[in-house]
PDB file of C-alpha atoms in Angstrom:
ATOM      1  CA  UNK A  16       0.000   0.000   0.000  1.00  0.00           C
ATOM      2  CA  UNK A  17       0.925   3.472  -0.963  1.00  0.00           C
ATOM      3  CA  UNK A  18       1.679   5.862   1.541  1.00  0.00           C
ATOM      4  CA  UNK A  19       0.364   9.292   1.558  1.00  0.00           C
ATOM      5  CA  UNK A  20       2.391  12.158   0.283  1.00  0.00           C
ATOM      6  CA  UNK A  21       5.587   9.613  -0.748  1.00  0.00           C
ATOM      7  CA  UNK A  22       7.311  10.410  -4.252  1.00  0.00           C
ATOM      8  CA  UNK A  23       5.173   7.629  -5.667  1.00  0.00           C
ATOM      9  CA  UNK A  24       2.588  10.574  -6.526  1.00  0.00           C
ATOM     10  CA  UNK A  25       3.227  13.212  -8.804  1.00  0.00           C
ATOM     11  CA  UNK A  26       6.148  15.565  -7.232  1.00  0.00           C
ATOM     12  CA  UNK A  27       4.714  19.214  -7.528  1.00  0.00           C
ATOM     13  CA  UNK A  28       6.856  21.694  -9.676  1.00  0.00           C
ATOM     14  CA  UNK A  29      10.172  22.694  -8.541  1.00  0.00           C
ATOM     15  CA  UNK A  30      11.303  19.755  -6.679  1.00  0.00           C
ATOM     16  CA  UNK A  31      14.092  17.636  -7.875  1.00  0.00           C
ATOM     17  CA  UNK A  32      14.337  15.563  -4.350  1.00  0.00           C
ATOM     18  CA  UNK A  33      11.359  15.182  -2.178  1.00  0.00           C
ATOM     19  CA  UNK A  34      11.980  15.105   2.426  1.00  0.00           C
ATOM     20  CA  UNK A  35      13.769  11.929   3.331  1.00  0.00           C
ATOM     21  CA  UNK A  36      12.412  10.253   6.217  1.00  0.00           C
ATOM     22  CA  UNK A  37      13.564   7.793   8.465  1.00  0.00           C
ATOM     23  CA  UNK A  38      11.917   4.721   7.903  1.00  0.00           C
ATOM     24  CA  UNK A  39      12.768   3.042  10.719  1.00  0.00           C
ATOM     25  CA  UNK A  40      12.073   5.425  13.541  1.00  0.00           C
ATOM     26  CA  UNK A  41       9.137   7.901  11.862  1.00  0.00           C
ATOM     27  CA  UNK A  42       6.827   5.482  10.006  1.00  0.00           C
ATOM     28  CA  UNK A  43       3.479   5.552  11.369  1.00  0.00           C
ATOM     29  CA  UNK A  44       4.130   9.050  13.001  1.00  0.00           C
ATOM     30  CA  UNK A  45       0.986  10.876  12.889  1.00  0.00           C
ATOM     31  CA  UNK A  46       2.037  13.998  11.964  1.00  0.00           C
ATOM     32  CA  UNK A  47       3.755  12.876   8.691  1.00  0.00           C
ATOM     33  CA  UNK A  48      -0.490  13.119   7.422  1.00  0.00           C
ATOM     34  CA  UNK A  49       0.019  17.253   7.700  1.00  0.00           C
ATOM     35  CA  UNK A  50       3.122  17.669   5.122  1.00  0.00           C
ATOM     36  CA  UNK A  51       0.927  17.817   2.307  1.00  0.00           C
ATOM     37  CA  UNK A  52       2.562  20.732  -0.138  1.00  0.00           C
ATOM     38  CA  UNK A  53       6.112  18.687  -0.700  1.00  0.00           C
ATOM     39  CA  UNK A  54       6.886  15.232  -1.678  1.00  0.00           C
ATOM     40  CA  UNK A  55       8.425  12.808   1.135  1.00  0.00           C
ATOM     41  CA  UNK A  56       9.940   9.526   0.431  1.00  0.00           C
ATOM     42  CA  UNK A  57      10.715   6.955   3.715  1.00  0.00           C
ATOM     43  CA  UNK A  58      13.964   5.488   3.132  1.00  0.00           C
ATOM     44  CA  UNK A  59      17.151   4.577   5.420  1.00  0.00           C
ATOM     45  CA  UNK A  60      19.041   7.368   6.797  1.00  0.00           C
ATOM     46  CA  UNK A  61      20.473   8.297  10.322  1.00  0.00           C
ATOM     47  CA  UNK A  62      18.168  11.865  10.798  1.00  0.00           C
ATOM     48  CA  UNK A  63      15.261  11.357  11.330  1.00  0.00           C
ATOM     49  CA  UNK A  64      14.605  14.017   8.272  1.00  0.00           C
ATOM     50  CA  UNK A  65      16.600  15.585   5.460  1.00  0.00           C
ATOM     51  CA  UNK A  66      15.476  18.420   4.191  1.00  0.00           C
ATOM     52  CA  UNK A  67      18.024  19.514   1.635  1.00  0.00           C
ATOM     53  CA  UNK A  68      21.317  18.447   0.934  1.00  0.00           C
ATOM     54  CA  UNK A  69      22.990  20.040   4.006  1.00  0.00           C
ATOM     55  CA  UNK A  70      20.269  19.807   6.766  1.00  0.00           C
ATOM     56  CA  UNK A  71      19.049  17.322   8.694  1.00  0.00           C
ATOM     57  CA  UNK A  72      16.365  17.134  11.438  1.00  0.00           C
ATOM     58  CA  UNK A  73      15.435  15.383  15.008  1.00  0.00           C
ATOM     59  CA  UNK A  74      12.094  15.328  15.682  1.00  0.00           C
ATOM     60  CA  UNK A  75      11.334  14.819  19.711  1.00  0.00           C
ATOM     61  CA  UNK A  76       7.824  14.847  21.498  1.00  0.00           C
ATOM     62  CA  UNK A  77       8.578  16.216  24.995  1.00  0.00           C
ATOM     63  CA  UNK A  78       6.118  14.214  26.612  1.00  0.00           C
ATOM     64  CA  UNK A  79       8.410  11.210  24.999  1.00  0.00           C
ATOM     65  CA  UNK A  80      11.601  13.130  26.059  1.00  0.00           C
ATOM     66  CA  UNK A  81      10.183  13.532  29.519  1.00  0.00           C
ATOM     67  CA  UNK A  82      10.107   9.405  30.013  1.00  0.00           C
ATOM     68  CA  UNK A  83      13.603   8.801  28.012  1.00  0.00           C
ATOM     69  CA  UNK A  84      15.936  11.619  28.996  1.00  0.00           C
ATOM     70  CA  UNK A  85      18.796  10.510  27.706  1.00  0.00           C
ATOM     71  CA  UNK A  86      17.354   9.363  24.179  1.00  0.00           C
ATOM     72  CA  UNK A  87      18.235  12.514  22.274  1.00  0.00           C
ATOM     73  CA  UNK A  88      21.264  12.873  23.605  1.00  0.00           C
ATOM     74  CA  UNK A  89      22.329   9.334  21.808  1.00  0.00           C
ATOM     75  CA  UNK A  90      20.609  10.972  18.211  1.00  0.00           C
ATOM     76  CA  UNK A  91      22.889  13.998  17.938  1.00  0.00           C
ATOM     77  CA  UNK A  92      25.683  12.014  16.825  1.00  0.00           C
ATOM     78  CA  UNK A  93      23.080  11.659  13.556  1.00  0.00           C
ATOM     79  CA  UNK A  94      23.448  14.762  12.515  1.00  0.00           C
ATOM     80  CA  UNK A  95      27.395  14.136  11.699  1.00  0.00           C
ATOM     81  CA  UNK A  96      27.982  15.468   8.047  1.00  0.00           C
ATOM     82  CA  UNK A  97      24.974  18.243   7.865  1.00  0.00           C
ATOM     83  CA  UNK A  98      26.052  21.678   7.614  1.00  0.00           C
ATOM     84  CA  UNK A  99      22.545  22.559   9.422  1.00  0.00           C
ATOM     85  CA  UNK A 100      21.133  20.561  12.115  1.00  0.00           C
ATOM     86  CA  UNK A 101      17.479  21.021  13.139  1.00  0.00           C
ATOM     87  CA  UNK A 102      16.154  19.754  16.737  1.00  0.00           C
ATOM     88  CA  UNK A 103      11.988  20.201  16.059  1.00  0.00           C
ATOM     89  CA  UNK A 104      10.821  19.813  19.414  1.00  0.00           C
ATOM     90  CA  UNK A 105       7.042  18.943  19.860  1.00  0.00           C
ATOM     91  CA  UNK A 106       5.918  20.935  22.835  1.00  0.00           C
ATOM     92  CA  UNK A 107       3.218  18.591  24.369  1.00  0.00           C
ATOM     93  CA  UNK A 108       3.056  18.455  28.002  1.00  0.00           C
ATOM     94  CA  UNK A 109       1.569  21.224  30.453  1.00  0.00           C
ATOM     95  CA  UNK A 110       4.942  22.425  32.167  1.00  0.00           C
ATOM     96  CA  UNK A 111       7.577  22.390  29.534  1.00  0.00           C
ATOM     97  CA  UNK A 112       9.754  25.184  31.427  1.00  0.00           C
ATOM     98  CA  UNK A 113      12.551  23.255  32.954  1.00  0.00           C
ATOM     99  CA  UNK A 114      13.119  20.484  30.094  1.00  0.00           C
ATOM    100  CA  UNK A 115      13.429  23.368  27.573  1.00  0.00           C
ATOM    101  CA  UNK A 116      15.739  24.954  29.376  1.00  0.00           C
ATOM    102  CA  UNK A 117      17.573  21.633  29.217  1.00  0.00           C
ATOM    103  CA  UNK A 118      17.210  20.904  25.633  1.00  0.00           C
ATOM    104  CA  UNK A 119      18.392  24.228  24.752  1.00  0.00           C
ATOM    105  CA  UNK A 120      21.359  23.978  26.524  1.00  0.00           C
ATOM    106  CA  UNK A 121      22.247  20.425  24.757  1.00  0.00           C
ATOM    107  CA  UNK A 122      21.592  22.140  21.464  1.00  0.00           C
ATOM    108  CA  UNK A 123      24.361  25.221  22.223  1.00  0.00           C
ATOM    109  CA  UNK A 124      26.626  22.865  23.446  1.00  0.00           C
ATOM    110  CA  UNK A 125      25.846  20.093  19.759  1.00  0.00           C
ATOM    111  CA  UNK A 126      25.876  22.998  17.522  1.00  0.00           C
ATOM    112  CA  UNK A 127      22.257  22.345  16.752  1.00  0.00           C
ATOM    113  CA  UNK A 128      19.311  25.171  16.095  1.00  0.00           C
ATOM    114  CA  UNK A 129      16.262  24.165  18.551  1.00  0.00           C
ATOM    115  CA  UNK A 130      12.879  25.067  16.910  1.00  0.00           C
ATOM    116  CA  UNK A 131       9.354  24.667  19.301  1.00  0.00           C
ATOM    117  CA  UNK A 132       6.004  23.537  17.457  1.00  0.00           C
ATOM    118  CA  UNK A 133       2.784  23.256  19.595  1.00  0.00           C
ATOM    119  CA  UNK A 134       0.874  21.046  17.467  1.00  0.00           C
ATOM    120  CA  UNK A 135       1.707  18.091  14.616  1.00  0.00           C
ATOM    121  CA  UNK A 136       0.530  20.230  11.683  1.00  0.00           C
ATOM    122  CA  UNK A 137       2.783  23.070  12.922  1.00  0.00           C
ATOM    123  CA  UNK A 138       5.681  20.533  12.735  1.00  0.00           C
ATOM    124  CA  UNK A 139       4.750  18.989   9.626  1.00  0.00           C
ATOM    125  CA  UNK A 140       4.781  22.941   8.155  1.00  0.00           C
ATOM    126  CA  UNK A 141       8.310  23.682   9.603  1.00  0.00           C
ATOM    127  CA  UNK A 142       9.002  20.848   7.478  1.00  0.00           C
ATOM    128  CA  UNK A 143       7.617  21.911   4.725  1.00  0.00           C
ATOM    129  CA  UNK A 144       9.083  25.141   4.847  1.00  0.00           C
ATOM    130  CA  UNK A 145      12.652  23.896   5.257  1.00  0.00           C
ATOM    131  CA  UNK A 146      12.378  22.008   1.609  1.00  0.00           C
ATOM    132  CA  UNK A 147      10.477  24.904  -0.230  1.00  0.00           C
ATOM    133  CA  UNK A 148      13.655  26.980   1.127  1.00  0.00           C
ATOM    134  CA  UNK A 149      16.158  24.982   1.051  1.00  0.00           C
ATOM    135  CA  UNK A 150      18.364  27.087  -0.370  1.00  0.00           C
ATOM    136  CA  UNK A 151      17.977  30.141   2.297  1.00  0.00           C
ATOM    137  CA  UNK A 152      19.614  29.898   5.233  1.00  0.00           C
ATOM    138  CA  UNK A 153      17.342  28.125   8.299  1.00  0.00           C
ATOM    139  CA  UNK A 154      17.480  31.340  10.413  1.00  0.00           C
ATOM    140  CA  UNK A 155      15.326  33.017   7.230  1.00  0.00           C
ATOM    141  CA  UNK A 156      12.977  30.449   7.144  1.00  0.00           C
ATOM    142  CA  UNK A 157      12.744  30.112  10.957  1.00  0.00           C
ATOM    143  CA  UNK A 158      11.849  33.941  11.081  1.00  0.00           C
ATOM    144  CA  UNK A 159       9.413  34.035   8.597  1.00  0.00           C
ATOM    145  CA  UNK A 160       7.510  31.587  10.117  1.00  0.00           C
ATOM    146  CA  UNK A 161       7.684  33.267  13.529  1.00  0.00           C
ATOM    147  CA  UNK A 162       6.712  36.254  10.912  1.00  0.00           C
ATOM    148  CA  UNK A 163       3.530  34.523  10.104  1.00  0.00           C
ATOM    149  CA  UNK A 164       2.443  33.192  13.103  1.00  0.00           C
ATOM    150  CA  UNK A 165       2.645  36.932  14.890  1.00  0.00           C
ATOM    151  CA  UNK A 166       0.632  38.050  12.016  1.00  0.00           C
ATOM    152  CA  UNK A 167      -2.078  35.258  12.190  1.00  0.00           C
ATOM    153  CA  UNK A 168      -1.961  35.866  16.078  1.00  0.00           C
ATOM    154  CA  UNK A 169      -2.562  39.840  15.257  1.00  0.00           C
ATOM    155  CA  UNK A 170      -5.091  39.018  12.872  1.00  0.00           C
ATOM    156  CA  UNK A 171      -6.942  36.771  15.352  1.00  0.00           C
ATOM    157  CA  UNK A 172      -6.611  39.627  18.398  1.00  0.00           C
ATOM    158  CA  UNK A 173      -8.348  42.191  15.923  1.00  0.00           C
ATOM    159  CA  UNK A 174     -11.463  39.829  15.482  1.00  0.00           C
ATOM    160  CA  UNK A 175     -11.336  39.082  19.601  1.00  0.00           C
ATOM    161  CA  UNK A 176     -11.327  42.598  20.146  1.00  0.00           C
ATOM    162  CA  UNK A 177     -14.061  43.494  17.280  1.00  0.00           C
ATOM    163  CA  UNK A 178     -16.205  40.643  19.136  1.00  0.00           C
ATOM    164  CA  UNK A 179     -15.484  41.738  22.405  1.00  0.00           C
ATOM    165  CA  UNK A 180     -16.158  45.536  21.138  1.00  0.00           C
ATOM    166  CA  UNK A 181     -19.855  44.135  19.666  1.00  0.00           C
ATOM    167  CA  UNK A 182     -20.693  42.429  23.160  1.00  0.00           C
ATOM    168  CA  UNK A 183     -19.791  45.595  25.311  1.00  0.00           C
ATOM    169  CA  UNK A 184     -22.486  47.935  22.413  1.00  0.00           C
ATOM    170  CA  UNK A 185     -25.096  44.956  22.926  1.00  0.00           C
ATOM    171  CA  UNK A 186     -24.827  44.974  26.461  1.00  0.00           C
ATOM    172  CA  UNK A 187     -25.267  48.571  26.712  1.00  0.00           C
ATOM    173  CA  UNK A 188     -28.011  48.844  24.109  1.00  0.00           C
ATOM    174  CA  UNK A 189     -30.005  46.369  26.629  1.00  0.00           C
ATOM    175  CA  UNK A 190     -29.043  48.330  29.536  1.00  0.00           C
ATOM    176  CA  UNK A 191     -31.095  51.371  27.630  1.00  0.00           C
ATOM    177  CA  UNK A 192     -34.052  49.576  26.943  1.00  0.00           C
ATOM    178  CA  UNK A 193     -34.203  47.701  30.141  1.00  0.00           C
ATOM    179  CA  UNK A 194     -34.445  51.050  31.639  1.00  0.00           C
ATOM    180  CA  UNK A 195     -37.492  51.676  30.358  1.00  0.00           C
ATOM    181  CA  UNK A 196     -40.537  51.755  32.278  1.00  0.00           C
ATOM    182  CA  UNK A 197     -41.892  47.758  32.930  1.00  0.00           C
ATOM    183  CA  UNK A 198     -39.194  47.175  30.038  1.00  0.00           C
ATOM    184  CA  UNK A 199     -37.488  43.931  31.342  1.00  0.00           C
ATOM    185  CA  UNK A 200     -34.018  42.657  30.344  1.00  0.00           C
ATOM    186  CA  UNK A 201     -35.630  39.838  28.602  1.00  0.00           C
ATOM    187  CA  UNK A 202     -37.822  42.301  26.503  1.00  0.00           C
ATOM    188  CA  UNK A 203     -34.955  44.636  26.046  1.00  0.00           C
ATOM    189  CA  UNK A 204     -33.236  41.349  24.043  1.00  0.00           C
ATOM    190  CA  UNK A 205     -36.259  40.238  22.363  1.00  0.00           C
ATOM    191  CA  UNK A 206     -36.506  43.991  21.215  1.00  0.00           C
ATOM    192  CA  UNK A 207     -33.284  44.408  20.156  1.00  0.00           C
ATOM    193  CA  UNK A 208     -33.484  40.920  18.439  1.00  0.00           C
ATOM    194  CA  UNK A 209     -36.246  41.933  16.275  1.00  0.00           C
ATOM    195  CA  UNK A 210     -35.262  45.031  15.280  1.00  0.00           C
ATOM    196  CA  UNK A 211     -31.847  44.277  15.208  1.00  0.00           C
ATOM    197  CA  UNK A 212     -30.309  47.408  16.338  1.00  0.00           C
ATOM    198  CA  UNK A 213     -31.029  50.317  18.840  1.00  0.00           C
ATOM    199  CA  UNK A 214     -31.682  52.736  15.958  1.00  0.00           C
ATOM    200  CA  UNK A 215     -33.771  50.492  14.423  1.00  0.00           C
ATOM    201  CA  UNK A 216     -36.074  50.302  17.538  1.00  0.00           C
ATOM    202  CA  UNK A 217     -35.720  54.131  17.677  1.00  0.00           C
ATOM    203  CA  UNK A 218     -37.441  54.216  14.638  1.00  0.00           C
ATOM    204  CA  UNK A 219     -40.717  51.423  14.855  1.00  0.00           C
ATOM    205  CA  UNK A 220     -44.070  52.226  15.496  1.00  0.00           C
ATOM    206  CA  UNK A 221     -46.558  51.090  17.587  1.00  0.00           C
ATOM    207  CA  UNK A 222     -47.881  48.507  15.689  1.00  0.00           C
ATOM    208  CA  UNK A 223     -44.546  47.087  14.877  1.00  0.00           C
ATOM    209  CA  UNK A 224     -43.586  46.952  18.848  1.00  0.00           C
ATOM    210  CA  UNK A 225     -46.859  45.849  20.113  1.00  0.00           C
ATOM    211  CA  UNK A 226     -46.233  42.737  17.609  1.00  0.00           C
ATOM    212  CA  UNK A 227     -42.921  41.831  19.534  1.00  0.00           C
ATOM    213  CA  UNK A 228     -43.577  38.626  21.540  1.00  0.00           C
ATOM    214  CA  UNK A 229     -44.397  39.565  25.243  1.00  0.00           C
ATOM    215  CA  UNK A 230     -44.022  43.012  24.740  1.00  0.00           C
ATOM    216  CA  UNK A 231     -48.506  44.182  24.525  1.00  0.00           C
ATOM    217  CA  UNK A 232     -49.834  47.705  24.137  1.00  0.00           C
ATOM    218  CA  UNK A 233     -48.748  49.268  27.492  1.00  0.00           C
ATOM    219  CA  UNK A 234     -45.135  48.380  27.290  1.00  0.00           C
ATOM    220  CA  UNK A 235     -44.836  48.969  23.761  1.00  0.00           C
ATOM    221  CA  UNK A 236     -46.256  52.398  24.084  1.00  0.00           C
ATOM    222  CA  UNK A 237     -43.705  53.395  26.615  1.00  0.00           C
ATOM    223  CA  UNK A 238     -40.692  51.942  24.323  1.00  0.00           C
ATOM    224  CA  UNK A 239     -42.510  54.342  21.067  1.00  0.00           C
ATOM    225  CA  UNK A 240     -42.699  57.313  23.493  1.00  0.00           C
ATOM    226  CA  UNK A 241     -39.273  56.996  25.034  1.00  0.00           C
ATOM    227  CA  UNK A 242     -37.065  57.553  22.307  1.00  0.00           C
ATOM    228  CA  UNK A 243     -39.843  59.973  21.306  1.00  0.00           C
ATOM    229  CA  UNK A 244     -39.459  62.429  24.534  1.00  0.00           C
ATOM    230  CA  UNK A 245     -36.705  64.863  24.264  1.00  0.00           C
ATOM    231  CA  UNK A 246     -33.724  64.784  26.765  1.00  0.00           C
ATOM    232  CA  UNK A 247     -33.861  67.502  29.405  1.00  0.00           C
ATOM    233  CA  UNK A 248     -31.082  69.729  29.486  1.00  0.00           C
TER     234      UNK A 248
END
């Protein structure tokens, strides 16, 4: 059986070599699914990826580092030969802190680059972007996804805010209408539901309130005549 994403498929434009992979030590890893935009072959090498001629990666789960300490120590010597040498650490248990600090001191002291993912599919695109830039220097590549990721973070803290800007105008439109005379905070949403904004209820008549579910001809009249009276100055 085929597996997904090998160079049995058709390679996309550009590629002369797809990622090597080790066979031995990454088949069946899950997030090998997620590297969907380059060509990967399994095969026998040391790494347990090659991403170009001169650089080869390790690929370690922390919560599998935590149990084996002294595993990736042993894998190091793997990287002999590569010009750049990748440690792709999966960050996947609640308190990383002190085993960080730990694995970035065994990187300084290998000669190896230590790069943090959060998620498989994050990994798998670290990948990706190591082959698609093969020829630029890792430190490029590594800041240009740190580049995109503060972006998509700055993109998704606009929308928060926008949302969090919408709840704060709803909340006060219902704290107007509530105010009304035997207006309750139920009929102030139902209102504002309806008509879907304040200026729209500004605007309805009497008919069109006293149709408003729970709202009858007493309550209604004191919404129409509200925003009808003139503020006193």
């Amino acid at each position: 059986m085929d597996v997904p994403g090998t160079s049995t498929g058709v390679r996309p434009q550009g590629f002369s070599n797809p990622i090597l992979i080790n066979k031995q030590r990454q088949q069946g890893n899950p997030m090998l699914k997620f590297i969907r935009n380059v060509p990967y072959e399994m095969t026998v090498i040391k790494p347990d990826f090659v991403c170009g001629s001169s650089c080869c990666v390790l690929y370690l789960a922390l919560k599998y580092h935590k149990q084996h300490q002294n595993y990736i120590e042993t894998r190091f010597q793997d990287g002999s030969g590569y010009e750049t040498k990748i440690l792709l650490i999966l960050v996947n248990i609640d308190e990383p802190t002190a085993l960080l600090k730990d694995m970035n001191l065994y990187c300084l002291r290998a000669g190896w680059i230590l790069i943090l993912c959060y998620s498989e599919e994050e990994a798998a695109e670290y990948l990706e972007n190591l082959k698609l830039s093969e020829k630029k220097k890792p430190e490029e590549v590594i800041n240009s996804r740190e580049q995109f990721k503060e972006k998509q973070r700055m993109i998704q803290q606009g929308r928060q805010d926008f949302k969090n800007k919408e709840t704060q105008l709803y909340e006060a439109a219902i704290k107007v209408v509530s105010s009304i005379r035997a207006v309750t905070v139920t009929d102030a949403k139902i209102l504002l539901g309806e008509f879907g904004s304040l200026k729209n209820l500004a605007m309805a008549e009497k008919e069109q309130l006293e149709s408003c579910p729970g709202l009858g001809p007493i309550k209604a009249d004191n919404v129409f005549n509200f925003f009808r009276t003139q503020m006193r100055k």
